[in-house]
PDB file of C-alpha atoms in Angstrom:
ATOM      1  CA  MET A   1      97.540  87.557  98.008  1.00  0.00           C
ATOM      2  CA  GLU A   2      95.804  90.784  98.837  1.00  0.00           C
ATOM      3  CA  THR A   3      98.379  92.957  97.406  1.00  0.00           C
ATOM      4  CA  ARG A   4      98.877  90.919  94.126  1.00  0.00           C
ATOM      5  CA  ILE A   5      95.249  90.529  93.165  1.00  0.00           C
ATOM      6  CA  LEU A   6      92.834  92.681  95.186  1.00  0.00           C
ATOM      7  CA  LEU A   7      94.831  95.904  95.781  1.00  0.00           C
ATOM      8  CA  ALA A   8      96.257  95.665  92.146  1.00  0.00           C
ATOM      9  CA  ALA A   9      92.731  95.389  90.656  1.00  0.00           C
ATOM     10  CA  ALA A  10      91.578  98.236  92.854  1.00  0.00           C
ATOM     11  CA  GLY A  11      94.240 100.347  91.346  1.00  0.00           C
ATOM     12  CA  ARG A  12      92.792  99.991  87.839  1.00  0.00           C
ATOM     13  CA  PRO A  13      90.457 102.677  86.637  1.00  0.00           C
ATOM     14  CA  ALA A  14      86.903 101.478  87.596  1.00  0.00           C
ATOM     15  CA  GLY A  15      84.661 104.508  87.879  1.00  0.00           C
ATOM     16  CA  ASP A  16      83.874 105.170  91.295  1.00  0.00           C
ATOM     17  CA  ALA A  17      84.871 101.744  92.627  1.00  0.00           C
ATOM     18  CA  VAL A  18      86.394 101.693  96.386  1.00  0.00           C
ATOM     19  CA  LEU A  19      87.773  98.896  98.471  1.00  0.00           C
ATOM     20  CA  PHE A  20      87.781  98.530 102.131  1.00  0.00           C
ATOM     21  CA  ARG A  21      89.352  96.018 104.656  1.00  0.00           C
ATOM     22  CA  LYS A  22      86.396  95.897 106.785  1.00  0.00           C
ATOM     23  CA  THR A  23      82.661  95.445 105.952  1.00  0.00           C
ATOM     24  CA  SER A  24      81.487  97.952 108.470  1.00  0.00           C
ATOM     25  CA  CYS A  25      83.886 100.524 106.744  1.00  0.00           C
ATOM     26  CA  ALA A  26      82.314  99.837 103.483  1.00  0.00           C
ATOM     27  CA  VAL A  27      78.585 100.144 104.944  1.00  0.00           C
ATOM     28  CA  ALA A  28      79.462 103.238 106.751  1.00  0.00           C
ATOM     29  CA  TYR A  29      80.868 104.819 103.579  1.00  0.00           C
ATOM     30  CA  ALA A  30      77.826 103.898 101.596  1.00  0.00           C
ATOM     31  CA  HIS A  31      75.713 105.648 104.271  1.00  0.00           C
ATOM     32  CA  ARG A  32      78.199 108.592 104.451  1.00  0.00           C
ATOM     33  CA  MET A  33      78.695 107.985 108.289  1.00  0.00           C
ATOM     34  CA  PRO A  34      81.732 107.130 110.509  1.00  0.00           C
ATOM     35  CA  ASP A  35      82.420 103.513 111.084  1.00  0.00           C
ATOM     36  CA  TYR A  36      80.507 102.440 114.151  1.00  0.00           C
ATOM     37  CA  ASN A  37      83.293  99.777 115.074  1.00  0.00           C
ATOM     38  CA  GLY A  38      86.024 102.668 115.273  1.00  0.00           C
ATOM     39  CA  HIS A  39      88.448 100.852 113.009  1.00  0.00           C
ATOM     40  CA  VAL A  40      90.153 104.190 112.305  1.00  0.00           C
ATOM     41  CA  GLY A  41      92.079 103.673 115.452  1.00  0.00           C
ATOM     42  CA  ILE A  42      93.857 100.801 113.839  1.00  0.00           C
ATOM     43  CA  ARG A  43      95.260 102.968 111.221  1.00  0.00           C
ATOM     44  CA  GLU A  44      96.814 100.052 109.146  1.00  0.00           C
ATOM     45  CA  LEU A  45      93.301  98.945 108.345  1.00  0.00           C
ATOM     46  CA  CYS A  46      92.578 102.411 106.644  1.00  0.00           C
ATOM     47  CA  ASP A  47      95.441 102.561 104.287  1.00  0.00           C
ATOM     48  CA  ILE A  48      93.083 102.000 101.350  1.00  0.00           C
ATOM     49  CA  CYS A  49      90.077 103.907 102.383  1.00  0.00           C
ATOM     50  CA  PRO A  50      88.845 107.072 100.576  1.00  0.00           C
ATOM     51  CA  ALA A  51      90.023 110.261 101.968  1.00  0.00           C
ATOM     52  CA  ALA A  52      86.452 111.421 102.630  1.00  0.00           C
ATOM     53  CA  GLN A  53      85.827 108.382 104.573  1.00  0.00           C
ATOM     54  CA  LEU A  54      88.964 108.762 106.681  1.00  0.00           C
ATOM     55  CA  ASP A  55      87.916 112.438 107.402  1.00  0.00           C
ATOM     56  CA  ARG A  56      84.523 111.297 108.464  1.00  0.00           C
ATOM     57  CA  CYS A  57      85.887 108.590 110.775  1.00  0.00           C
ATOM     58  CA  ASP A  58      88.550 110.774 112.311  1.00  0.00           C
ATOM     59  CA  ALA A  59      86.179 113.556 112.922  1.00  0.00           C
ATOM     60  CA  ALA A  60      83.938 111.165 114.845  1.00  0.00           C
ATOM     61  CA  ARG A  61      86.562 109.541 116.775  1.00  0.00           C
ATOM     62  CA  THR A  62      86.712 110.260 120.509  1.00  0.00           C
ATOM     63  CA  PRO A  63      88.653 108.298 122.934  1.00  0.00           C
ATOM     64  CA  PRO A  64      86.306 106.987 125.640  1.00  0.00           C
ATOM     65  CA  ASP A  65      86.527 108.168 129.087  1.00  0.00           C
ATOM     66  CA  PRO A  66      88.384 105.341 131.215  1.00  0.00           C
ATOM     67  CA  GLY A  67      86.104 105.729 134.188  1.00  0.00           C
ATOM     68  CA  ALA A  68      82.995 105.249 132.085  1.00  0.00           C
ATOM     69  CA  VAL A  69      84.599 102.397 130.094  1.00  0.00           C
ATOM     70  CA  ALA A  70      85.577 100.683 133.487  1.00  0.00           C
ATOM     71  CA  ALA A  71      81.995 100.842 134.713  1.00  0.00           C
ATOM     72  CA  MET A  72      80.525  99.629 131.517  1.00  0.00           C
ATOM     73  CA  ALA A  73      82.973  96.645 131.412  1.00  0.00           C
ATOM     74  CA  ALA A  74      82.389  95.921 135.131  1.00  0.00           C
ATOM     75  CA  GLY A  75      78.547  95.998 134.436  1.00  0.00           C
ATOM     76  CA  LEU A  76      78.933  93.443 131.666  1.00  0.00           C
ATOM     77  CA  GLY A  77      80.999  91.179 134.003  1.00  0.00           C
ATOM     78  CA  GLY A  78      84.578  91.976 132.949  1.00  0.00           C
ATOM     79  CA  ARG A  79      87.189  94.655 133.759  1.00  0.00           C
ATOM     80  CA  LEU A  80      89.018  97.513 131.922  1.00  0.00           C
ATOM     81  CA  VAL A  81      92.693  96.802 131.417  1.00  0.00           C
ATOM     82  CA  ALA A  82      93.659  99.906 129.358  1.00  0.00           C
ATOM     83  CA  VAL A  83      92.454 102.622 127.019  1.00  0.00           C
ATOM     84  CA  THR A  84      95.190 103.159 124.326  1.00  0.00           C
ATOM     85  CA  ASP A  85      95.233 105.245 121.406  1.00  0.00           C
ATOM     86  CA  ARG A  86      94.207 102.174 119.314  1.00  0.00           C
ATOM     87  CA  ALA A  87      91.646 100.429 121.538  1.00  0.00           C
ATOM     88  CA  VAL A  88      90.075  99.716 124.701  1.00  0.00           C
ATOM     89  CA  VAL A  89      91.492  96.504 126.174  1.00  0.00           C
ATOM     90  CA  VAL A  90      89.251  94.381 128.554  1.00  0.00           C
ATOM     91  CA  ASP A  91      89.500  91.161 130.304  1.00  0.00           C
ATOM     92  CA  GLY A  92      86.707  88.639 131.211  1.00  0.00           C
ATOM     93  CA  LEU A  93      84.176  89.613 128.458  1.00  0.00           C
ATOM     94  CA  ASP A  94      83.153  87.476 125.497  1.00  0.00           C
ATOM     95  CA  GLU A  95      82.717  88.614 121.886  1.00  0.00           C
ATOM     96  CA  ARG A  96      79.171  89.481 122.302  1.00  0.00           C
ATOM     97  CA  HIS A  97      79.855  91.900 125.144  1.00  0.00           C
ATOM     98  CA  ARG A  98      82.939  93.339 123.689  1.00  0.00           C
ATOM     99  CA  TYR A  99      80.920  94.260 120.496  1.00  0.00           C
ATOM    100  CA  PHE A 100      78.300  95.762 122.522  1.00  0.00           C
ATOM    101  CA  MET A 101      80.757  98.150 123.996  1.00  0.00           C
ATOM    102  CA  GLN A 102      82.688  98.577 120.676  1.00  0.00           C
ATOM    103  CA  HIS A 103      79.331  99.575 118.941  1.00  0.00           C
ATOM    104  CA  GLY A 104      78.315 101.833 121.628  1.00  0.00           C
ATOM    105  CA  LEU A 105      81.654 103.535 121.995  1.00  0.00           C
ATOM    106  CA  GLY A 106      82.648 103.824 118.237  1.00  0.00           C
ATOM    107  CA  PHE A 107      86.198 102.574 119.334  1.00  0.00           C
ATOM    108  CA  GLN A 108      87.698  99.158 119.164  1.00  0.00           C
ATOM    109  CA  VAL A 109      87.412  96.810 122.135  1.00  0.00           C
ATOM    110  CA  HIS A 110      90.023  94.142 122.388  1.00  0.00           C
ATOM    111  CA  ASP A 111      90.335  91.247 124.754  1.00  0.00           C
ATOM    112  CA  ALA A 112      93.632  91.296 126.714  1.00  0.00           C
ATOM    113  CA  THR A 113      94.100  87.420 126.357  1.00  0.00           C
ATOM    114  CA  LYS A 114      93.541  87.510 122.421  1.00  0.00           C
ATOM    115  CA  PRO A 115      95.757  90.648 121.314  1.00  0.00           C
ATOM    116  CA  HIS A 116      95.355  92.210 117.863  1.00  0.00           C
ATOM    117  CA  HIS A 117      98.614  92.054 115.953  1.00  0.00           C
ATOM    118  CA  PRO A 118      99.690  95.349 114.055  1.00  0.00           C
ATOM    119  CA  HIS A 119      99.359  94.798 110.397  1.00  0.00           C
ATOM    120  CA  ARG A 120      97.442  91.772 110.574  1.00  0.00           C
ATOM    121  CA  HIS A 121      93.701  91.084 110.093  1.00  0.00           C
ATOM    122  CA  GLY A 122      92.601  91.383 113.760  1.00  0.00           C
ATOM    123  CA  ARG A 123      93.966  88.327 115.671  1.00  0.00           C
ATOM    124  CA  ALA A 124      94.986  86.340 112.536  1.00  0.00           C
ATOM    125  CA  ASP A 125      98.465  84.963 112.301  1.00  0.00           C
ATOM    126  CA  LEU A 126      98.311  85.865 108.479  1.00  0.00           C
ATOM    127  CA  GLY A 127      99.833  89.328 107.818  1.00  0.00           C
ATOM    128  CA  TRP A 128      99.630  91.598 104.930  1.00  0.00           C
ATOM    129  CA  PRO A 129     102.870  90.980 102.796  1.00  0.00           C
ATOM    130  CA  THR A 130     103.579  94.047 100.640  1.00  0.00           C
ATOM    131  CA  THR A 131     105.803  92.240  98.095  1.00  0.00           C
ATOM    132  CA  LEU A 132     105.355  89.112  96.026  1.00  0.00           C
ATOM    133  CA  GLU A 133     108.304  87.467  97.517  1.00  0.00           C
ATOM    134  CA  ALA A 134     106.995  88.082 101.100  1.00  0.00           C
ATOM    135  CA  SER A 135     103.721  86.265 100.244  1.00  0.00           C
TER     136      SER A 135
END
């Protein structure tokens, strides 16, 4: 449905209209700031972002220091599993604590027991078909 309706409509001339997959990306764009959620690390989320916003987010993206992240996770009652090019992966932290880390780091923070699937909306089982036949 996304491709057939929303992305097709976004491809039509509409002045300065832009489309984002994540609300925080749209808010960041409106304020000319990088996305505080670090979505740019999950590159498939950014395939419809304006180039200027991608540049802004890329310039601000700094992978966090694993030692500092491990200490932060431990201080919140969890543990660091890994720091990847896409996200920090932690175990034992609820959503509130993961978001606290994510907003402070400007880098995605995922729960090891609830993996995010590439080309899907976060942990959703629904993907992003690119053809009418696949939807």
